[in-house]
Structure formats: C-alpha cells, structure tokens
PDB file of C-alpha atoms in Angstrom:
ATOM      1  CA  MET A  13       4.103 -21.286  19.718  1.00  0.00           C
ATOM      2  CA  LEU A  14       2.658 -17.793  20.095  1.00  0.00           C
ATOM      3  CA  VAL A  15      -0.526 -18.616  18.170  1.00  0.00           C
ATOM      4  CA  ASP A  16      -1.248 -21.414  20.644  1.00  0.00           C
ATOM      5  CA  GLN A  17      -0.765 -18.973  23.530  1.00  0.00           C
ATOM      6  CA  PHE A  18      -3.229 -16.485  22.012  1.00  0.00           C
ATOM      7  CA  THR A  19      -5.743 -19.240  21.320  1.00  0.00           C
ATOM      8  CA  ARG A  20      -5.460 -20.586  24.857  1.00  0.00           C
ATOM      9  CA  ASP A  21      -5.642 -17.166  26.510  1.00  0.00           C
ATOM     10  CA  LEU A  22      -8.565 -15.909  24.425  1.00  0.00           C
ATOM     11  CA  THR A  23     -10.457 -19.165  24.960  1.00  0.00           C
ATOM     12  CA  THR A  24      -9.925 -18.838  28.707  1.00  0.00           C
ATOM     13  CA  GLU A  25     -11.358 -15.311  28.528  1.00  0.00           C
ATOM     14  CA  GLY A  26     -14.501 -16.512  26.691  1.00  0.00           C
ATOM     15  CA  TYR A  27     -13.705 -15.740  23.051  1.00  0.00           C
ATOM     16  CA  GLY A  28     -13.027 -19.291  21.857  1.00  0.00           C
ATOM     17  CA  ASP A  29     -16.331 -19.642  19.990  1.00  0.00           C
ATOM     18  CA  ARG A  30     -15.369 -16.718  17.725  1.00  0.00           C
ATOM     19  CA  PHE A  31     -12.233 -18.315  16.236  1.00  0.00           C
ATOM     20  CA  THR A  32     -12.399 -18.869  12.493  1.00  0.00           C
ATOM     21  CA  ASP A  33      -9.993 -19.529   9.689  1.00  0.00           C
ATOM     22  CA  ALA A  34      -9.122 -16.422   7.720  1.00  0.00           C
ATOM     23  CA  VAL A  35     -12.169 -15.078   5.919  1.00  0.00           C
ATOM     24  CA  LEU A  36     -11.205 -14.758   2.275  1.00  0.00           C
ATOM     25  CA  LYS A  37     -12.861 -12.827  -0.541  1.00  0.00           C
ATOM     26  CA  GLY A  38     -15.822 -14.666  -2.001  1.00  0.00           C
ATOM     27  CA  THR A  39     -16.569 -16.465   1.263  1.00  0.00           C
ATOM     28  CA  ARG A  40     -18.678 -15.538   4.261  1.00  0.00           C
ATOM     29  CA  ALA A  41     -17.548 -15.426   7.837  1.00  0.00           C
ATOM     30  CA  PRO A  42     -19.099 -18.370   9.674  1.00  0.00           C
ATOM     31  CA  ARG A  43     -20.190 -15.986  12.433  1.00  0.00           C
ATOM     32  CA  GLU A  44     -20.303 -12.298  13.272  1.00  0.00           C
ATOM     33  CA  ASN A  45     -17.177 -10.683  14.683  1.00  0.00           C
ATOM     34  CA  PRO A  46     -14.761 -13.491  13.797  1.00  0.00           C
ATOM     35  CA  ILE A  47     -11.368 -13.771  15.444  1.00  0.00           C
ATOM     36  CA  THR A  48      -8.547 -14.988  13.234  1.00  0.00           C
ATOM     37  CA  ILE A  49      -4.949 -15.316  14.368  1.00  0.00           C
ATOM     38  CA  GLN A  50      -2.245 -15.317  11.721  1.00  0.00           C
ATOM     39  CA  THR A  51       1.436 -14.556  11.473  1.00  0.00           C
ATOM     40  CA  TYR A  52       2.812 -11.421   9.844  1.00  0.00           C
ATOM     41  CA  ALA A  53       4.298 -13.594   7.090  1.00  0.00           C
ATOM     42  CA  TRP A  54       0.917 -15.187   6.324  1.00  0.00           C
ATOM     43  CA  PHE A  55      -0.770 -11.780   6.284  1.00  0.00           C
ATOM     44  CA  ALA A  56       1.814 -10.253   3.960  1.00  0.00           C
ATOM     45  CA  ARG A  57       1.492 -13.192   1.514  1.00  0.00           C
ATOM     46  CA  HIS A  58      -2.328 -13.355   1.532  1.00  0.00           C
ATOM     47  CA  VAL A  59      -3.419  -9.743   2.110  1.00  0.00           C
ATOM     48  CA  ASP A  60      -5.019  -9.468  -1.348  1.00  0.00           C
ATOM     49  CA  LYS A  61      -7.186 -12.539  -0.640  1.00  0.00           C
ATOM     50  CA  VAL A  62      -8.575 -11.425   2.738  1.00  0.00           C
ATOM     51  CA  ASP A  63     -12.195 -10.224   2.862  1.00  0.00           C
ATOM     52  CA  ARG A  64     -11.727  -6.667   4.047  1.00  0.00           C
ATOM     53  CA  ASP A  65     -15.329  -6.371   5.253  1.00  0.00           C
ATOM     54  CA  ALA A  66     -15.055  -9.309   7.649  1.00  0.00           C
ATOM     55  CA  TYR A  67     -12.770  -7.602  10.163  1.00  0.00           C
ATOM     56  CA  GLN A  68     -13.257  -4.326  12.014  1.00  0.00           C
ATOM     57  CA  LEU A  69     -10.156  -4.475  14.192  1.00  0.00           C
ATOM     58  CA  VAL A  70      -6.647  -5.724  13.540  1.00  0.00           C
ATOM     59  CA  ILE A  71      -4.258  -6.118  16.461  1.00  0.00           C
ATOM     60  CA  ALA A  72      -0.587  -6.465  15.644  1.00  0.00           C
ATOM     61  CA  ASP A  73       1.303  -8.030  18.527  1.00  0.00           C
ATOM     62  CA  GLU A  74       5.012  -7.292  18.721  1.00  0.00           C
ATOM     63  CA  ALA A  75       4.286  -4.424  16.334  1.00  0.00           C
ATOM     64  CA  HIS A  76       7.940  -3.461  16.082  1.00  0.00           C
ATOM     65  CA  THR A  77       8.355  -6.575  13.904  1.00  0.00           C
ATOM     66  CA  ALA A  78       5.744  -5.240  11.447  1.00  0.00           C
ATOM     67  CA  LEU A  79       8.094  -2.614  10.095  1.00  0.00           C
ATOM     68  CA  GLY A  80       9.371  -4.761   7.232  1.00  0.00           C
ATOM     69  CA  GLU A  81       8.503  -3.554   3.748  1.00  0.00           C
ATOM     70  CA  LYS A  82       6.063  -6.351   2.807  1.00  0.00           C
ATOM     71  CA  THR A  83       4.284  -6.400   6.155  1.00  0.00           C
ATOM     72  CA  SER A  84       3.914  -2.635   6.490  1.00  0.00           C
ATOM     73  CA  ARG A  85       2.652  -2.413   2.877  1.00  0.00           C
ATOM     74  CA  ALA A  86       0.071  -5.132   3.619  1.00  0.00           C
ATOM     75  CA  ILE A  87      -1.100  -3.319   6.750  1.00  0.00           C
ATOM     76  CA  ARG A  88      -1.339   0.046   4.974  1.00  0.00           C
ATOM     77  CA  SER A  89      -3.446  -1.522   2.217  1.00  0.00           C
ATOM     78  CA  PHE A  90      -6.339  -1.903   4.691  1.00  0.00           C
ATOM     79  CA  PRO A  91      -7.817   1.601   5.104  1.00  0.00           C
ATOM     80  CA  GLU A  92     -10.865   0.673   7.176  1.00  0.00           C
ATOM     81  CA  PRO A  93     -10.145  -1.537  10.192  1.00  0.00           C
ATOM     82  CA  ILE A  94      -8.744   0.044  13.298  1.00  0.00           C
ATOM     83  CA  TYR A  95      -5.166  -1.055  13.905  1.00  0.00           C
ATOM     84  CA  ILE A  96      -3.669  -1.420  17.347  1.00  0.00           C
ATOM     85  CA  GLY A  97       0.033  -2.223  17.530  1.00  0.00           C
ATOM     86  CA  MET A  98       1.453  -3.656  20.724  1.00  0.00           C
ATOM     87  CA  THR A  99       5.074  -4.067  21.634  1.00  0.00           C
ATOM     88  CA  ALA A 100       7.231  -4.345  24.710  1.00  0.00           C
ATOM     89  CA  THR A 101      10.128  -2.805  22.817  1.00  0.00           C
ATOM     90  CA  GLU A 102      10.674   0.873  23.538  1.00  0.00           C
TER      91      GLU A 102
END
C-alpha cells in the first residue's frame, strides 16, 4: 500500500515522530508541523472537517489523479497552504 511506503520512507528519513492522524476542526495538533498521510478519496470526503490552520504544506502525489471534480474542488477550497503536485505522468 502506498501509505505504508510513505510512512516507511519518511520514518527512515527522520520524520516518523511527526506523524499524526488528521487534525480536524475543534481539535489541536498533538505537535507542531504534523505530517498526515491520507488518500485523495478521504480528503475529498472530509475536507470540510480538516483544521485548515494545522497544515502549511500539502503534497499531492500522483497529482494527475487529483483532477477529478470532487478532489480538485477539495484542493481548491484550501487557499492558504502551499500545494505541490507530483506525478511521473507527462
């Protein structure tokens, strides 16, 4: 599973202590600069519940898959974080 790969790779690179569940509105991040890994489907379904102040950067892997209506609408609804889309597809 891709999430497991990200978790493993980021832990190997020293970021493992920053992993948290998604920080939702009305809750506090358990630490500064949290890292949360979710699928596009999860993000599209829960975008209105996510605490927008908890994250300063959103990286979308395989960004060409984020072009669906629900996902792209969810991404566009966040005006503040910096978005970086990555894809191997030309």
